[in-house]
Amino acid sequence: MEMFANRIRGYYEDILDPLAKEFLFRRPPTVGELRRPPQVLLLGNHSSGKSTFVNHILGDAVQSTGVAPTDDGFTIITYGATATERDGAAVVSNPDLPYEGLRHFGDQLVSHVRLKLRPAELLQTVTLIDSPGMIDEAKAEHGRGFDFPGVVRWFAERADLVMIFFDPDKPGTTGETLQVFRESLAGIDHKMLIVLNKVDQFQSLHDFARAYGALCWNLGKVIPRKDLPMIYNTFVPLADKPKSRLPMEDFEKARNDLIGELRRVPTRRMDNQITQIQAYAERLRLHAMVIGEAANRLRSVRARWAGFAILLFGGLSAAAVGTGMLVALPGIAVAAVLAVVFIGYLILPRARKRLIARFDQIFETLHDRELLLRDRAEDLRMMWEEISSRTREIAEKRGLQSFEKMRWHDREQLEELTDKLLPQLRSELYHAMRDGDAPATASEPDRPATPPTSEPRHPVLVEGDRVSNQKPKRKTFF
Ligand SMILES: Nc1nc2c(ncn2[C@@H]2O[C@H](COP(=O)(O)OP(=O)(O)OP(=O)(O)O)[C@@H](O)[C@H]2O)c(=O)[nH]1
Ligand SMILES: [Mg+2]
């Protein structure tokens, strides 16, 4: 895993960062962001069994559980050699932890965040985030005191896996769940795992089928996909609960599959990072090509007007000297100065404005071949739509003339990265996964196959550019 992470870091530093700086594109993720530990976010209705599941997989009663809404905050559970806890204020103000961004959600949220450090083996590769159970919209509006969908989105964007729990009582029907699907989870369905939990509560196949059907029906309304996502039907065996009359083997297998997914999260994370760098590189290429081409066209306009002025006034001066009308020379000089002012203050700013307004056309012209391929066209247009307003804003604020045309070599390098190096990296990752190399980060040659218990394998508490060999913090342009 370390090898994959280093290569991704190298691509950002050597290829993308210099170009992003030159064209004022948004900064790439910091080394700290890239080194953030793999994270799993657990969401779901209240009492759907999130905390019970966390306790089960960690083999320890880390979280409180209960039938009434139990958790009203977010608990980050990560590796620590000794069991300790920190409150939200300490978590969001610690620059070595990747949670400073939560501060923007206000004190109400901060007081609802906790960090728990536990010496569980699983936490050496994965950080878990348990969340408050979702409730009915009306109650939520009065009760939370912070932007719940916003915070969920914040965590979900940074998570490598989002597990969404439902239970037989509320298979996806609470208002808040639907709101979270629409507002917080849109666009990240590739990271979602759906769990229908507590299936040991079903006493007949009929009950199970009804709840499963209701869940599918509700999911269909909020997940804009043609196919239904995989649903893990499972339960946590609890001594104090009555046994179901249904055969439980398949549901137990689903629990093992779910735990297998958790163990694969470090590999998923690497896969997500490859997707992320690919998306970044493609957007950077569009941005730099369009802005560079427009700047080049502006320079041509300037050169044309300069050539025209030189020819005109040079010709007039030569004619005045040739015909002995030297008295006309001062007049020609004044006219030349006026012309320069006219071009500089009227013609060129207009041309600049026109060019910026025509960014869409420039994009279409530059990608005319690629846009003929249907799938590629949809992708390209979507990416351009996403970045175009910022690209325009930068061209306006910074001045189009301050950019150069994108160098051929840079363009080739970017294309090699997106078309060759990154697909190759992904295929190597899949091979490593298939060979059983990846999940427990056992590919690191200097690590034993079973993790030592004293040290986390990921720099859990190391974040930000403070990690010693880092470059200074980059300016954020977007
Ligand atoms: N029968 C059965 N009961 C379960 C299972 N998982 C959890 N429970 C029970 O369901 C209740 C709620 O469990 P929690 O783990 O607190 O649920 P939660 O999703 O964390 O709830 P909130 O924190 O309120 O959002 C508890 O009484 C658990 O004992 C399960 O798989 N089967
Ligand atoms: Mg809970």
Short mmCIF file of C-alpha atoms and ligand atoms in Angstrom, two decimals:
data_model
loop_
_atom_site.label_atom_id
_atom_site.label_comp_id
_atom_site.label_asym_id
_atom_site.label_seq_id
_atom_site.Cartn_x
_atom_site.Cartn_y
_atom_site.Cartn_z
CA MET A 1 0.00 0.00 0.00
CA GLU A 2 2.80 2.35 0.93
CA MET A 3 4.27 1.94 -2.54
CA PHE A 4 0.96 2.93 -4.20
CA ALA A 5 0.57 5.89 -1.87
CA ASN A 6 4.09 7.10 -2.67
CA ARG A 7 3.50 6.89 -6.39
CA ILE A 8 0.29 8.89 -6.13
CA ARG A 9 2.08 11.47 -4.01
CA GLY A 10 4.89 11.62 -6.57
CA TYR A 11 2.45 12.24 -9.44
CA TYR A 12 0.86 15.11 -7.54
CA GLU A 13 4.20 16.67 -6.64
CA ASP A 14 6.07 16.21 -9.92
CA ILE A 15 3.36 16.58 -12.55
CA LEU A 16 0.21 18.17 -11.20
CA ASP A 17 1.29 20.64 -8.57
CA PRO A 18 3.61 22.75 -10.81
CA LEU A 19 0.89 23.00 -13.47
CA ALA A 20 -1.83 23.76 -10.91
CA LYS A 21 0.33 26.60 -9.59
CA GLU A 22 1.03 27.97 -13.05
CA PHE A 23 -2.63 28.00 -14.03
CA LEU A 24 -3.96 28.82 -10.56
CA PHE A 25 -6.04 25.67 -10.48
CA ARG A 26 -7.31 24.49 -7.09
CA ARG A 27 -4.53 23.01 -5.03
CA PRO A 28 -4.03 19.26 -5.00
CA PRO A 29 -4.72 17.45 -1.71
CA THR A 30 -2.02 18.09 0.85
CA VAL A 31 0.27 15.27 1.88
CA GLY A 32 -1.66 15.24 5.14
CA GLU A 33 -4.94 14.70 3.32
CA LEU A 34 -3.37 11.94 1.28
CA ARG A 35 -2.05 10.24 4.41
CA ARG A 36 -5.35 10.43 6.27
CA PRO A 37 -6.21 6.96 7.61
CA PRO A 38 -8.88 4.96 5.79
CA GLN A 39 -12.27 5.86 7.25
CA VAL A 40 -15.67 4.19 7.46
CA LEU A 41 -18.77 6.21 8.23
CA LEU A 42 -21.73 4.41 9.81
CA LEU A 43 -25.11 6.00 9.18
CA GLY A 44 -28.64 4.83 9.75
CA ASN A 45 -31.95 5.17 11.52
CA HIS A 46 -31.81 5.44 15.26
CA SER A 47 -31.70 2.02 16.92
CA SER A 48 -30.77 0.33 13.65
CA GLY A 49 -27.80 -1.25 15.47
CA LYS A 50 -24.84 0.89 14.34
CA SER A 51 -23.23 1.09 17.75
CA THR A 52 -23.92 -2.58 18.49
CA PHE A 53 -22.21 -3.50 15.21
CA VAL A 54 -19.21 -1.30 16.09
CA ASN A 55 -18.89 -3.01 19.47
CA HIS A 56 -19.21 -6.42 17.83
CA ILE A 57 -16.45 -5.87 15.27
CA LEU A 58 -14.13 -4.30 17.83
CA GLY A 59 -14.86 -7.00 20.40
CA ASP A 60 -15.30 -4.30 23.04
CA ALA A 61 -18.18 -2.22 24.43
CA VAL A 62 -16.83 1.04 22.99
CA GLN A 63 -20.24 2.60 22.29
CA SER A 64 -23.40 2.78 24.39
CA THR A 65 -26.39 1.04 22.88
CA GLY A 66 -30.11 1.16 23.61
CA VAL A 67 -33.58 1.18 22.16
CA ALA A 68 -34.25 4.92 22.51
CA PRO A 69 -32.15 7.30 20.36
CA THR A 70 -28.78 6.78 22.02
CA ASP A 71 -26.12 8.65 20.08
CA ASP A 72 -26.72 12.33 19.49
CA GLY A 73 -23.22 13.05 18.19
CA PHE A 74 -20.44 11.76 15.98
CA THR A 75 -17.89 9.44 17.57
CA ILE A 76 -14.57 8.95 15.81
CA ILE A 77 -13.10 5.65 16.90
CA THR A 78 -9.46 5.24 16.02
CA TYR A 79 -6.39 3.34 17.09
CA GLY A 80 -4.62 4.15 20.34
CA ALA A 81 -2.34 1.86 22.35
CA THR A 82 -4.31 2.73 25.50
CA ALA A 83 -8.03 3.48 25.71
CA THR A 84 -8.60 7.24 26.01
CA GLU A 85 -11.18 9.80 24.96
CA ARG A 86 -11.11 13.41 23.83
CA ASP A 87 -13.92 15.87 23.39
CA GLY A 88 -14.86 17.74 20.24
CA ALA A 89 -13.02 20.97 21.05
CA ALA A 90 -9.76 19.07 21.46
CA VAL A 91 -10.39 17.12 18.26
CA VAL A 92 -11.14 20.05 15.94
CA SER A 93 -8.35 22.22 17.29
CA ASN A 94 -5.67 19.57 16.91
CA PRO A 95 -3.79 20.30 13.68
CA ASP A 96 -2.41 16.75 13.67
CA LEU A 97 -5.92 15.36 13.21
CA PRO A 98 -7.84 15.65 9.94
CA TYR A 99 -10.97 17.13 11.56
CA GLU A 100 -10.22 20.85 11.75
CA GLY A 101 -12.74 21.47 8.96
CA LEU A 102 -15.59 20.49 11.29
CA ARG A 103 -15.15 23.76 13.14
CA HIS A 104 -17.07 25.55 10.36
CA PHE A 105 -20.23 23.77 11.47
CA GLY A 106 -20.23 25.68 14.75
CA ASP A 107 -19.90 25.05 18.48
CA GLN A 108 -23.12 23.05 18.64
CA LEU A 109 -21.58 20.43 16.40
CA VAL A 110 -18.17 20.57 18.06
CA SER A 111 -19.80 19.74 21.38
CA HIS A 112 -21.35 16.70 19.65
CA VAL A 113 -18.05 15.24 18.45
CA ARG A 114 -15.92 12.74 20.41
CA LEU A 115 -12.75 10.87 19.69
CA LYS A 116 -12.19 7.46 21.22
CA LEU A 117 -8.83 5.73 21.02
CA ARG A 118 -8.88 1.97 21.46
CA PRO A 119 -6.24 -0.74 21.01
CA ALA A 120 -8.41 -2.93 18.71
CA GLU A 121 -6.65 -4.69 15.84
CA LEU A 122 -9.13 -3.55 13.17
CA LEU A 123 -8.55 0.10 14.07
CA GLN A 124 -4.93 -0.23 13.01
CA THR A 125 -6.10 -0.11 9.41
CA VAL A 126 -9.46 1.65 9.63
CA THR A 127 -11.00 4.53 11.58
CA LEU A 128 -14.73 4.17 12.33
CA ILE A 129 -17.16 7.06 12.64
CA ASP A 130 -20.39 6.27 14.47
CA SER A 131 -23.16 8.81 13.93
CA PRO A 132 -26.40 9.94 15.57
CA GLY A 133 -29.35 7.87 14.43
CA MET A 134 -31.58 9.51 11.88
CA ILE A 135 -35.05 10.50 13.00
CA ASP A 136 -38.17 12.11 11.57
CA GLU A 137 -37.62 15.40 9.79
CA ALA A 138 -39.86 17.42 12.07
CA LYS A 139 -38.12 16.24 15.22
CA ALA A 140 -34.72 16.70 13.60
CA GLU A 141 -35.36 20.32 12.71
CA HIS A 142 -36.06 21.18 16.31
CA GLY A 143 -33.51 18.98 17.93
CA ARG A 144 -30.10 18.93 16.27
CA GLY A 145 -28.84 22.49 16.52
CA PHE A 146 -26.36 21.94 13.69
CA ASP A 147 -26.48 21.26 9.97
CA PHE A 148 -26.82 17.48 10.13
CA PRO A 149 -26.92 16.80 6.36
CA GLY A 150 -23.93 19.14 5.92
CA VAL A 151 -21.87 17.34 8.54
CA VAL A 152 -22.82 13.95 7.09
CA ARG A 153 -21.70 15.18 3.68
CA TRP A 154 -18.41 16.38 5.18
CA PHE A 155 -17.70 12.98 6.72
CA ALA A 156 -19.03 11.03 3.73
CA GLU A 157 -16.79 12.89 1.29
CA ARG A 158 -13.78 11.97 3.39
CA ALA A 159 -14.84 8.39 4.06
CA ASP A 160 -13.73 5.46 1.96
CA LEU A 161 -16.83 3.49 2.81
CA VAL A 162 -20.25 4.61 4.03
CA MET A 163 -22.37 1.92 5.67
CA ILE A 164 -26.05 2.76 5.90
CA PHE A 165 -28.04 0.73 8.41
CA PHE A 166 -31.75 0.05 8.30
CA ASP A 167 -33.77 -2.14 10.62
CA PRO A 168 -37.07 -4.03 10.34
CA ASP A 169 -39.01 -1.25 12.11
CA LYS A 170 -37.99 1.58 9.79
CA PRO A 171 -36.81 0.27 6.43
CA GLY A 172 -35.84 3.64 5.05
CA THR A 173 -38.89 5.61 5.92
CA THR A 174 -37.68 8.33 8.29
CA GLY A 175 -37.70 11.78 6.72
CA GLU A 176 -34.16 12.52 7.74
CA THR A 177 -32.83 9.39 6.01
CA LEU A 178 -34.37 10.44 2.72
CA GLN A 179 -33.04 13.97 3.16
CA VAL A 180 -29.54 12.67 3.86
CA PHE A 181 -29.63 10.47 0.76
CA ARG A 182 -30.65 13.43 -1.36
CA GLU A 183 -28.47 16.13 0.17
CA SER A 184 -25.46 14.38 1.65
CA LEU A 185 -24.88 11.22 -0.31
CA ALA A 186 -25.64 12.36 -3.86
CA GLY A 187 -22.78 11.43 -6.15
CA ILE A 188 -21.03 9.10 -3.74
CA ASP A 189 -23.10 5.98 -4.17
CA HIS A 190 -19.98 4.06 -5.23
CA LYS A 191 -18.84 4.21 -1.59
CA MET A 192 -22.15 3.13 -0.05
CA LEU A 193 -23.01 -0.22 1.48
CA ILE A 194 -26.62 -0.80 2.45
CA VAL A 195 -27.32 -2.99 5.46
CA LEU A 196 -30.69 -4.36 6.49
CA ASN A 197 -29.78 -5.13 10.08
CA LYS A 198 -31.44 -6.97 12.95
CA VAL A 199 -32.88 -9.63 10.64
CA ASP A 200 -33.01 -11.99 13.64
CA GLN A 201 -36.13 -10.04 14.60
CA PHE A 202 -38.04 -11.55 11.68
CA GLN A 203 -40.08 -14.53 12.71
CA SER A 204 -41.30 -15.40 9.23
CA LEU A 205 -40.13 -15.15 5.65
CA HIS A 206 -43.20 -13.10 4.92
CA ASP A 207 -42.11 -10.36 7.40
CA PHE A 208 -38.63 -10.36 5.94
CA ALA A 209 -39.91 -10.05 2.38
CA ARG A 210 -42.18 -7.14 3.34
CA ALA A 211 -39.38 -5.19 5.03
CA TYR A 212 -36.90 -5.96 2.25
CA GLY A 213 -39.41 -4.86 -0.36
CA ALA A 214 -40.16 -1.63 1.52
CA LEU A 215 -36.44 -0.87 1.77
CA CYS A 216 -35.88 -1.44 -1.96
CA TRP A 217 -38.90 0.74 -2.75
CA ASN A 218 -37.59 3.58 -0.60
CA LEU A 219 -34.04 3.28 -1.88
CA GLY A 220 -35.28 3.36 -5.45
CA LYS A 221 -36.68 6.83 -4.77
CA VAL A 222 -33.39 8.27 -3.54
CA ILE A 223 -30.60 6.40 -5.33
CA PRO A 224 -30.58 7.50 -8.97
CA ARG A 225 -29.30 4.21 -10.39
CA LYS A 226 -30.81 1.71 -12.74
CA ASP A 227 -29.65 -1.26 -10.70
CA LEU A 228 -30.32 -1.85 -7.04
CA PRO A 229 -27.25 -1.68 -4.81
CA MET A 230 -26.25 -4.84 -2.98
CA ILE A 231 -28.08 -5.10 0.36
CA TYR A 232 -26.42 -6.94 3.23
CA ASN A 233 -29.12 -8.67 5.29
CA THR A 234 -27.59 -9.38 8.64
CA PHE A 235 -27.69 -9.14 12.44
CA VAL A 236 -25.42 -9.12 15.45
CA PRO A 237 -25.93 -12.14 17.73
CA LEU A 238 -27.01 -10.85 21.14
CA ALA A 239 -27.51 -13.13 24.12
CA ASP A 240 -30.52 -11.21 25.49
CA LYS A 241 -32.57 -11.26 22.25
CA PRO A 242 -35.08 -13.94 21.29
CA LYS A 243 -33.93 -16.27 18.52
CA SER A 244 -35.51 -16.12 15.10
CA ARG A 245 -37.33 -19.12 13.64
CA LEU A 246 -35.68 -18.47 10.28
CA PRO A 247 -32.44 -20.20 9.25
CA MET A 248 -29.66 -17.74 10.03
CA GLU A 249 -26.69 -19.12 8.04
CA ASP A 250 -27.05 -16.78 5.07
CA PHE A 251 -27.44 -13.78 7.34
CA GLU A 252 -24.32 -14.79 9.24
CA LYS A 253 -22.45 -15.10 5.99
CA ALA A 254 -23.58 -11.58 5.06
CA ARG A 255 -22.09 -10.33 8.34
CA ASN A 256 -18.77 -11.95 7.48
CA ASP A 257 -18.91 -10.37 4.02
CA LEU A 258 -19.54 -7.02 5.62
CA ILE A 259 -16.55 -7.45 7.92
CA GLY A 260 -14.52 -8.51 4.87
CA GLU A 261 -15.49 -5.20 3.23
CA LEU A 262 -14.25 -3.36 6.30
CA ARG A 263 -10.91 -5.13 6.06
CA ARG A 264 -10.65 -4.18 2.41
CA VAL A 265 -11.08 -0.49 3.15
CA PRO A 266 -7.34 0.35 2.91
CA THR A 267 -7.38 -1.03 -0.64
CA ARG A 268 -10.59 0.82 -1.41
CA ARG A 269 -8.95 3.94 -0.15
CA MET A 270 -6.10 3.54 -2.60
CA ASP A 271 -8.62 2.89 -5.36
CA ASN A 272 -10.51 6.06 -4.36
CA GLN A 273 -7.28 8.01 -4.40
CA ILE A 274 -6.53 6.84 -7.93
CA THR A 275 -10.04 7.92 -8.97
CA GLN A 276 -9.48 11.25 -7.26
CA ILE A 277 -6.12 11.99 -8.90
CA GLN A 278 -7.50 10.94 -12.28
CA ALA A 279 -10.42 13.34 -11.90
CA TYR A 280 -8.10 16.10 -10.72
CA ALA A 281 -5.67 15.63 -13.61
CA GLU A 282 -8.43 15.62 -16.23
CA ARG A 283 -10.01 18.78 -14.87
CA LEU A 284 -6.63 20.49 -14.60
CA ARG A 285 -5.95 19.64 -18.25
CA LEU A 286 -9.24 21.18 -19.39
CA HIS A 287 -8.70 24.28 -17.28
CA ALA A 288 -5.10 24.83 -18.42
CA MET A 289 -5.82 24.14 -22.08
CA VAL A 290 -8.77 26.53 -22.29
CA ILE A 291 -7.16 29.34 -20.33
CA GLY A 292 -3.84 28.91 -22.17
CA GLU A 293 -5.50 28.86 -25.59
CA ALA A 294 -7.55 31.98 -24.79
CA ALA A 295 -4.41 33.75 -23.57
CA ASN A 296 -2.69 32.81 -26.80
CA ARG A 297 -5.56 34.16 -28.88
CA LEU A 298 -5.42 37.39 -26.92
CA ARG A 299 -1.73 37.66 -27.71
CA SER A 300 -2.51 37.17 -31.42
CA VAL A 301 -5.07 39.98 -31.28
CA ARG A 302 -2.48 42.21 -29.63
CA ALA A 303 0.17 41.26 -32.18
CA ARG A 304 -2.23 41.96 -35.06
CA TRP A 305 -3.07 45.42 -33.74
CA ALA A 306 0.59 46.17 -32.97
CA GLY A 307 1.57 45.10 -36.51
CA PHE A 308 -1.21 47.20 -37.98
CA ALA A 309 -0.14 50.27 -35.96
CA ILE A 310 3.54 49.82 -36.84
CA LEU A 311 2.71 49.47 -40.53
CA LEU A 312 0.37 52.45 -40.53
CA PHE A 313 2.49 54.88 -38.55
CA GLY A 314 5.78 53.57 -39.94
CA GLY A 315 4.38 54.03 -43.45
CA LEU A 316 3.09 57.53 -42.68
CA SER A 317 6.41 58.56 -41.13
CA ALA A 318 8.36 57.16 -44.09
CA ALA A 319 6.06 58.98 -46.51
CA ALA A 320 6.46 62.24 -44.54
CA VAL A 321 10.26 61.91 -44.59
CA GLY A 322 10.25 60.87 -48.28
CA THR A 323 8.15 63.82 -49.35
CA GLY A 324 10.03 66.25 -47.10
CA MET A 325 6.91 66.98 -44.99
CA LEU A 326 8.84 66.76 -41.74
CA VAL A 327 6.33 69.08 -40.03
CA ALA A 328 3.84 66.21 -40.09
CA LEU A 329 6.07 63.99 -37.94
CA PRO A 330 5.00 65.36 -34.52
CA GLY A 331 1.34 64.91 -35.54
CA ILE A 332 2.01 61.32 -36.60
CA ALA A 333 3.79 60.66 -33.27
CA VAL A 334 0.79 62.02 -31.30
CA ALA A 335 -1.60 59.91 -33.40
CA ALA A 336 0.61 56.85 -32.75
CA VAL A 337 0.49 57.42 -28.97
CA LEU A 338 -3.29 57.87 -29.13
CA ALA A 339 -3.58 54.67 -31.14
CA VAL A 340 -1.53 52.75 -28.53
CA VAL A 341 -3.79 54.08 -25.76
CA PHE A 342 -6.89 53.22 -27.80
CA ILE A 343 -5.68 49.69 -28.44
CA GLY A 344 -4.46 49.15 -24.86
CA TYR A 345 -7.49 50.54 -23.06
CA LEU A 346 -10.35 49.77 -25.40
CA ILE A 347 -9.59 47.14 -27.99
CA LEU A 348 -7.65 44.65 -25.86
CA PRO A 349 -9.95 44.69 -22.79
CA ARG A 350 -12.89 44.11 -25.13
CA ALA A 351 -11.10 41.26 -26.83
CA ARG A 352 -10.27 39.81 -23.40
CA LYS A 353 -13.89 39.96 -22.31
CA ARG A 354 -15.06 38.42 -25.57
CA LEU A 355 -12.57 35.59 -25.26
CA ILE A 356 -13.56 34.81 -21.69
CA ALA A 357 -17.21 34.80 -22.70
CA ARG A 358 -16.29 32.32 -25.44
CA PHE A 359 -14.58 29.80 -23.18
CA ASP A 360 -17.27 27.23 -24.01
CA GLN A 361 -16.52 27.53 -27.72
CA ILE A 362 -12.79 27.30 -27.09
CA PHE A 363 -13.39 24.16 -25.04
CA GLU A 364 -15.45 22.66 -27.88
CA THR A 365 -12.85 23.54 -30.52
CA LEU A 366 -9.96 22.14 -28.51
CA HIS A 367 -11.75 18.87 -27.90
CA ASP A 368 -13.56 18.47 -31.20
CA ARG A 369 -12.15 14.99 -31.81
CA GLU A 370 -12.71 13.69 -28.30
CA LEU A 371 -16.25 15.10 -28.33
CA LEU A 372 -17.15 12.87 -31.23
CA LEU A 373 -16.97 9.84 -28.95
CA ARG A 374 -20.28 9.70 -27.15
CA ASP A 375 -19.25 8.46 -23.70
CA ARG A 376 -16.18 10.63 -23.69
CA ALA A 377 -18.26 13.63 -24.75
CA GLU A 378 -20.62 13.26 -21.79
CA ASP A 379 -17.69 12.92 -19.41
CA LEU A 380 -15.82 15.88 -20.85
CA ARG A 381 -18.85 18.16 -20.89
CA MET A 382 -19.71 17.24 -17.33
CA MET A 383 -16.17 18.01 -16.17
CA TRP A 384 -16.08 21.27 -18.08
CA GLU A 385 -19.42 22.33 -16.63
CA GLU A 386 -18.08 21.63 -13.18
CA ILE A 387 -14.98 23.81 -13.52
CA SER A 388 -15.87 26.39 -16.15
CA SER A 389 -17.21 29.13 -13.88
CA ARG A 390 -14.05 29.00 -11.73
CA THR A 391 -11.87 28.97 -14.82
CA ARG A 392 -13.64 32.11 -16.05
CA GLU A 393 -13.35 33.77 -12.67
CA ILE A 394 -9.62 33.13 -12.54
CA ALA A 395 -9.13 34.44 -16.07
CA GLU A 396 -11.04 37.60 -15.14
CA LYS A 397 -9.41 38.22 -11.79
CA ARG A 398 -5.86 37.31 -12.72
CA GLY A 399 -5.94 38.72 -16.26
CA LEU A 400 -5.90 36.41 -19.23
CA GLN A 401 -2.67 37.94 -20.54
CA SER A 402 -0.72 36.64 -17.54
CA PHE A 403 -1.09 33.02 -18.69
CA GLU A 404 0.99 31.18 -21.26
CA LYS A 405 -0.27 28.60 -23.69
CA MET A 406 0.00 25.15 -22.15
CA ARG A 407 3.33 23.63 -23.21
CA TRP A 408 3.20 20.61 -25.47
CA HIS A 409 5.41 18.67 -23.09
CA ASP A 410 3.10 19.39 -20.12
CA ARG A 411 0.09 18.33 -22.10
CA GLU A 412 1.79 15.10 -23.15
CA GLN A 413 2.82 14.41 -19.58
CA LEU A 414 -0.73 14.95 -18.29
CA GLU A 415 -2.15 12.71 -20.97
CA GLU A 416 0.39 10.03 -20.21
CA LEU A 417 -0.63 10.24 -16.56
CA THR A 418 -4.38 9.92 -17.19
CA ASP A 419 -4.22 7.47 -20.11
CA LYS A 420 -1.32 5.26 -19.10
CA LEU A 421 0.23 5.66 -15.67
CA LEU A 422 -2.95 5.81 -13.59
CA PRO A 423 -4.75 2.91 -15.36
CA GLN A 424 -1.52 0.94 -14.92
CA LEU A 425 -1.41 1.81 -11.22
CA ARG A 426 -5.02 0.70 -10.82
CA SER A 427 -4.36 -2.57 -12.56
CA GLU A 428 -1.33 -3.19 -10.29
CA LEU A 429 -3.56 -2.47 -7.30
CA TYR A 430 -6.11 -5.02 -8.49
CA HIS A 431 -3.38 -7.58 -9.00
CA ALA A 432 -2.06 -6.94 -5.51
CA MET A 433 -5.62 -7.29 -4.18
CA ARG A 434 -6.19 -10.51 -6.05
CA ASP A 435 -2.96 -11.94 -4.72
CA GLY A 436 -4.24 -11.15 -1.24
CA ASP A 437 -1.62 -8.51 -0.81
CA ALA A 438 -3.59 -5.46 -0.08
CA PRO A 439 -6.23 -5.62 2.65
CA ALA A 440 -4.08 -5.73 5.73
CA THR A 441 -1.32 -3.63 4.12
CA ALA A 442 0.84 -6.74 4.21
CA SER A 443 2.60 -5.66 1.04
CA GLU A 444 4.94 -3.49 3.00
CA PRO A 445 8.12 -5.53 2.94
CA ASP A 446 9.30 -4.44 6.36
CA ARG A 447 6.04 -5.31 8.08
CA PRO A 448 5.10 -8.69 9.50
CA ALA A 449 1.91 -10.26 8.05
CA THR A 450 0.13 -9.94 11.40
CA PRO A 451 0.06 -6.45 12.77
CA PRO A 452 2.00 -5.56 15.88
CA THR A 453 -0.40 -4.40 18.55
CA SER A 454 1.53 -1.42 19.82
CA GLU A 455 1.79 0.69 16.68
CA PRO A 456 -0.90 1.74 14.20
CA ARG A 457 -0.08 0.91 10.59
CA HIS A 458 -1.38 4.19 9.33
CA PRO A 459 -0.26 7.52 10.61
CA VAL A 460 -3.52 7.87 12.49
CA LEU A 461 -2.57 10.97 14.35
CA VAL A 462 -0.28 12.42 11.72
CA GLU A 463 -1.95 14.95 9.51
CA GLY A 464 -1.32 18.12 7.61
CA ASP A 465 1.93 19.32 6.14
CA ARG A 466 3.65 18.93 9.43
CA VAL A 467 4.84 15.49 8.48
CA SER A 468 8.53 16.25 8.30
CA ASN A 469 9.48 15.76 4.65
CA GLN A 470 6.69 17.95 3.37
CA LYS A 471 6.75 21.08 1.32
CA PRO A 472 5.30 24.23 2.88
CA LYS A 473 1.51 24.68 2.67
CA ARG A 474 0.30 25.64 -0.74
CA LYS A 475 -1.95 28.52 -1.42
CA THR A 476 -5.59 27.59 -2.06
CA PHE A 477 -6.84 29.23 -5.19
CA PHE A 478 -10.24 27.57 -5.59
N1 LIG B 1 -32.36 -8.37 17.76
C1 LIG B 1 -31.37 -7.55 17.50
N2 LIG B 1 -31.24 -6.44 18.24
C2 LIG B 1 -30.21 -5.60 17.94
C3 LIG B 1 -29.28 -5.87 16.91
N3 LIG B 1 -28.39 -4.84 16.85
C4 LIG B 1 -28.75 -3.99 17.81
N4 LIG B 1 -29.84 -4.43 18.48
C5 LIG B 1 -30.53 -3.75 19.57
O1 LIG B 1 -31.12 -2.57 19.05
C6 LIG B 1 -31.06 -1.50 19.98
C7 LIG B 1 -30.36 -0.31 19.36
O2 LIG B 1 -29.03 -0.62 19.07
P1 LIG B 1 -27.91 0.49 18.94
O3 LIG B 1 -26.66 -0.22 18.57
O4 LIG B 1 -27.88 1.38 20.11
O5 LIG B 1 -28.47 1.29 17.70
P2 LIG B 1 -27.89 2.63 17.07
O6 LIG B 1 -28.14 2.54 15.61
O7 LIG B 1 -26.51 2.87 17.51
O8 LIG B 1 -28.88 3.70 17.68
P3 LIG B 1 -28.66 5.29 17.86
O9 LIG B 1 -27.34 5.48 18.51
O10 LIG B 1 -29.81 5.71 18.69
O11 LIG B 1 -28.71 5.85 16.50
C8 LIG B 1 -30.31 -2.06 21.19
O12 LIG B 1 -31.25 -2.43 22.16
C9 LIG B 1 -29.60 -3.28 20.67
O13 LIG B 1 -29.45 -4.27 21.65
C10 LIG B 1 -29.44 -7.06 16.14
O14 LIG B 1 -28.72 -7.37 15.21
N5 LIG B 1 -30.50 -7.85 16.49
MG MG B 2 -25.63 4.44 18.46
#
